[in-house]
Amino acid sequence: MLQDYQLLRIPGPTPIPPSVQQVMLAPMIGHRDQETKALLNRIQPKLKNIFGTLQDIAVIAGSGTAGLESAVVNTVNPGEDVLVLVTGSFGDRFARICKTYQLTVHRFDYDWGTALEPEQIKAYLSQNPSIKAIFATYCETSTGVLNPIRELAQVVKQVSDALFIVDGVSCVGAVETRMDDWGIDVLVTGSQKALMLPPGLTFVAANKRAWKKIEESKQARFFLDLRKYRDSSQQDSTPFTPALSLLYGLEQSLTLIESEGFPAVFQRHQVMKNMTRASMRALGIPLLTNDLVASPTVTALKPYDFQPDLLRKIVKKDFGLVLAGGQNQLKGKIFRIGHMGYCSPADVIQVISCIEIGMYKLGKKTSLGIGTKAAQDVYLNHIEGD
Ligand SMILES: *Cc1c(COP(=O)(O)O)cnc(C)c1O
């Protein structure tokens, strides 16, 4: 196979746009110099637009999990009751972080592939006033579910004073997110998913309610202390050496998102989701999630008549196409197609076409062209609807 050729279609890390790749090659600058301050100052308003907030956003060097951990260690005291909503492996991670910091974890587990249910959570909260924080995952990457965060925020506010804390790592930047309007108290995302950057940055925003708690919290923290990031941010700075190359890239990727325009970005992800789902249906590969809760950024498939890992192996070998497998209880049972960030309908058609060849090689000789046509039809219908 052609060396270096790769089609990376996993739900993060995602491919990087050439202009972003290019700016990340720029030489280092003094991290306390005016250039860095100016860069951080230009980045803040762009990030706020992505989050839908007026609050400053902490830019932390670390993977998304550092962002999740910072959300935990800043907002809750040891021993306090928290509710963690688990719809897959990332919800489970939030719960494990909470346990690590000796919080009293109340856990709601949903079948993997289904979404959380706001009314049920509302009922639980009204009977459990001791809950101080609720942790939820916006897009559950392990299953491809987009949880109804907006609806949940609404019911949480009706019955509880608990902080509402959301992991938006695999969808913020690709789906509508209005932190302030919806009433999300703390929102976390990361660089390597919809924001089209390499791994290594995580972003955390907290509103006034959350800040009150952050100020008072007795939990020990140093590197992840959000107060340090806020104080530095007021001087257009960071408490520790920032990941400068990633910041160069961040400014460019946020500029790309802005120039495409948010509605167009969200619409593109919707189209790619619908193309992917229609093609998999046409090919007879069962979708793990139903249409109402399917994420625009990642699609999970659960074949019953072939091994997903075998298909992944074939398309990797033949085309350099990298698809994701399942995590934890879904390991070996599903495969996942990432379609977020630097990804277009043209990429989706290519991926489907490659999967058809993979299926042909697995013995499904009737597959050729069927899924691709379904995706093309979806694409054309969207265009005509414009
Ligand atoms: C990718 C991801 C994370 C962060 O994972 P890291 O490997 O630490 O970057 C957190 N939450 C969700 C939902 C994710 O998809």
mmCIF file of N, CA and C and ligand atoms in Angstrom, residues 11-13 62-68 89-91 93 137-142 167-171 188-193 199-202 327 336 340, ligand 1:
data_model
loop_
_atom_site.group_PDB
_atom_site.id
_atom_site.type_symbol
_atom_site.label_atom_id
_atom_site.label_comp_id
_atom_site.label_asym_id
_atom_site.label_seq_id
_atom_site.Cartn_x
_atom_site.Cartn_y
_atom_site.Cartn_z
ATOM 1 N N PRO A 11 -13.356 8.414 16.324
ATOM 2 C CA PRO A 11 -13.889 9.593 17.020
ATOM 3 C C PRO A 11 -12.828 10.264 17.892
ATOM 4 N N GLY A 12 -11.751 10.629 17.305
ATOM 5 C CA GLY A 12 -10.672 11.334 17.976
ATOM 6 C C GLY A 12 -9.521 10.407 18.329
ATOM 7 N N PRO A 13 -8.264 10.835 18.057
ATOM 8 C CA PRO A 13 -7.941 12.070 17.340
ATOM 9 C C PRO A 13 -8.505 12.073 15.923
ATOM 10 N N GLY A 62 -3.195 19.246 28.498
ATOM 11 C CA GLY A 62 -3.525 17.906 28.981
ATOM 12 C C GLY A 62 -4.584 17.313 28.087
ATOM 13 N N SER A 63 -4.828 16.023 28.189
ATOM 14 C CA SER A 63 -5.878 15.422 27.366
ATOM 15 C C SER A 63 -7.230 15.715 28.007
ATOM 16 N N GLY A 64 -8.293 15.329 27.336
ATOM 17 C CA GLY A 64 -9.640 15.638 27.811
ATOM 18 C C GLY A 64 -9.898 15.192 29.241
ATOM 19 N N THR A 65 -9.292 14.096 29.618
ATOM 20 C CA THR A 65 -9.513 13.585 30.973
ATOM 21 C C THR A 65 -9.005 14.568 32.034
ATOM 22 N N ALA A 66 -7.967 15.328 31.714
ATOM 23 C CA ALA A 66 -7.499 16.369 32.647
ATOM 24 C C ALA A 66 -8.619 17.390 32.855
ATOM 25 N N GLY A 67 -9.345 17.686 31.791
ATOM 26 C CA GLY A 67 -10.480 18.606 31.897
ATOM 27 C C GLY A 67 -11.572 18.025 32.782
ATOM 28 N N LEU A 68 -11.858 16.728 32.595
ATOM 29 C CA LEU A 68 -12.881 16.078 33.432
ATOM 30 C C LEU A 68 -12.443 16.104 34.892
ATOM 31 N N SER A 89 -18.805 4.450 28.238
ATOM 32 C CA SER A 89 -17.500 4.391 28.888
ATOM 33 C C SER A 89 -17.008 5.750 29.417
ATOM 34 N N PHE A 90 -17.452 6.860 28.803
ATOM 35 C CA PHE A 90 -16.987 8.157 29.313
ATOM 36 C C PHE A 90 -17.768 8.607 30.550
ATOM 37 N N GLY A 91 -19.032 8.237 30.622
ATOM 38 C CA GLY A 91 -19.780 8.461 31.866
ATOM 39 C C GLY A 91 -19.148 7.662 32.991
ATOM 40 N N ARG A 93 -16.077 6.848 33.185
ATOM 41 C CA ARG A 93 -14.825 7.506 33.573
ATOM 42 C C ARG A 93 -15.089 8.638 34.572
ATOM 43 N N THR A 137 -22.587 13.290 30.226
ATOM 44 C CA THR A 137 -21.790 13.284 28.997
ATOM 45 C C THR A 137 -22.683 13.762 27.858
ATOM 46 N N TYR A 138 -22.249 14.756 27.112
ATOM 47 C CA TYR A 138 -23.066 15.285 26.008
ATOM 48 C C TYR A 138 -23.088 14.240 24.891
ATOM 49 N N CYS A 139 -21.964 14.067 24.192
ATOM 50 C CA CYS A 139 -21.895 12.953 23.244
ATOM 51 C C CYS A 139 -21.151 11.812 23.935
ATOM 52 N N GLU A 140 -21.818 10.677 24.106
ATOM 53 C CA GLU A 140 -21.153 9.494 24.664
ATOM 54 C C GLU A 140 -20.451 8.783 23.506
ATOM 55 N N THR A 141 -19.167 9.058 23.394
ATOM 56 C CA THR A 141 -18.370 8.603 22.252
ATOM 57 C C THR A 141 -18.339 7.085 22.091
ATOM 58 N N SER A 142 -18.454 6.363 23.195
ATOM 59 C CA SER A 142 -18.338 4.910 23.116
ATOM 60 C C SER A 142 -19.552 4.269 22.454
ATOM 61 N N ASP A 167 -19.525 16.888 30.165
ATOM 62 C CA ASP A 167 -18.400 16.500 29.316
ATOM 63 C C ASP A 167 -18.852 16.644 27.867
ATOM 64 N N GLY A 168 -18.311 17.656 27.190
ATOM 65 C CA GLY A 168 -18.673 17.871 25.784
ATOM 66 C C GLY A 168 -17.510 17.572 24.857
ATOM 67 N N VAL A 169 -16.595 16.721 25.292
ATOM 68 C CA VAL A 169 -15.331 16.552 24.566
ATOM 69 C C VAL A 169 -15.533 16.129 23.108
ATOM 70 N N SER A 170 -16.461 15.207 22.850
ATOM 71 C CA SER A 170 -16.535 14.691 21.477
ATOM 72 C C SER A 170 -17.626 15.343 20.635
ATOM 73 N N CYS A 171 -18.106 16.518 21.035
ATOM 74 C CA CYS A 171 -19.103 17.169 20.168
ATOM 75 C C CYS A 171 -19.082 18.691 20.187
ATOM 76 N N VAL A 188 -16.796 21.087 29.706
ATOM 77 C CA VAL A 188 -15.425 20.658 29.374
ATOM 78 C C VAL A 188 -15.370 20.211 27.929
ATOM 79 N N THR A 189 -14.298 20.592 27.220
ATOM 80 C CA THR A 189 -14.054 19.928 25.941
ATOM 81 C C THR A 189 -12.555 19.724 25.730
ATOM 82 N N GLY A 190 -12.212 19.129 24.589
ATOM 83 C CA GLY A 190 -10.806 18.809 24.328
ATOM 84 C C GLY A 190 -10.443 19.175 22.903
ATOM 85 N N SER A 191 -9.160 19.103 22.588
ATOM 86 C CA SER A 191 -8.693 19.610 21.296
ATOM 87 C C SER A 191 -8.829 18.632 20.137
ATOM 88 N N GLN A 192 -8.780 17.329 20.412
ATOM 89 C CA GLN A 192 -8.550 16.365 19.323
ATOM 90 C C GLN A 192 -9.800 15.768 18.694
ATOM 91 N N LYS A 193 -10.952 16.396 18.942
ATOM 92 C CA LYS A 193 -12.178 15.845 18.364
ATOM 93 C C LYS A 193 -12.732 16.834 17.338
ATOM 94 N N PRO A 199 -4.190 15.971 19.953
ATOM 95 C CA PRO A 199 -4.502 15.865 21.380
ATOM 96 C C PRO A 199 -3.566 16.768 22.183
ATOM 97 N N GLY A 200 -3.971 17.193 23.370
ATOM 98 C CA GLY A 200 -3.048 17.923 24.225
ATOM 99 C C GLY A 200 -3.590 19.179 24.868
ATOM 100 N N LEU A 201 -4.803 19.601 24.459
ATOM 101 C CA LEU A 201 -5.409 20.748 25.148
ATOM 102 C C LEU A 201 -6.780 20.345 25.655
ATOM 103 N N THR A 202 -7.138 20.872 26.811
ATOM 104 C CA THR A 202 -8.512 20.713 27.286
ATOM 105 C C THR A 202 -9.011 22.074 27.747
ATOM 106 N N GLN A 327 -15.483 -0.249 23.145
ATOM 107 C CA GLN A 327 -14.765 -0.116 24.415
ATOM 108 C C GLN A 327 -15.493 -0.915 25.487
ATOM 109 N N ARG A 336 -17.021 1.690 15.122
ATOM 110 C CA ARG A 336 -17.500 3.073 15.132
ATOM 111 C C ARG A 336 -16.820 3.885 14.026
ATOM 112 N N MET A 340 -16.386 13.739 12.360
ATOM 113 C CA MET A 340 -16.420 15.068 12.987
ATOM 114 C C MET A 340 -15.173 15.862 12.645
HETATM 115 C C1 LIG B 1 -12.141 11.661 24.013
HETATM 116 C C2 LIG B 1 -13.064 11.906 25.142
HETATM 117 C C3 LIG B 1 -12.605 12.323 26.408
HETATM 118 C C4 LIG B 1 -11.174 12.604 26.721
HETATM 119 O O1 LIG B 1 -10.343 11.551 26.559
HETATM 120 P P1 LIG B 1 -8.763 11.797 26.569
HETATM 121 O O2 LIG B 1 -8.260 10.508 26.044
HETATM 122 O O3 LIG B 1 -8.362 12.055 27.952
HETATM 123 O O4 LIG B 1 -8.508 12.979 25.690
HETATM 124 C C5 LIG B 1 -13.531 12.593 27.382
HETATM 125 N N1 LIG B 1 -14.846 12.455 27.164
HETATM 126 C C6 LIG B 1 -15.333 12.052 25.976
HETATM 127 C C7 LIG B 1 -16.800 11.956 25.799
HETATM 128 C C8 LIG B 1 -14.464 11.772 24.924
HETATM 129 O O5 LIG B 1 -14.933 11.387 23.743
#
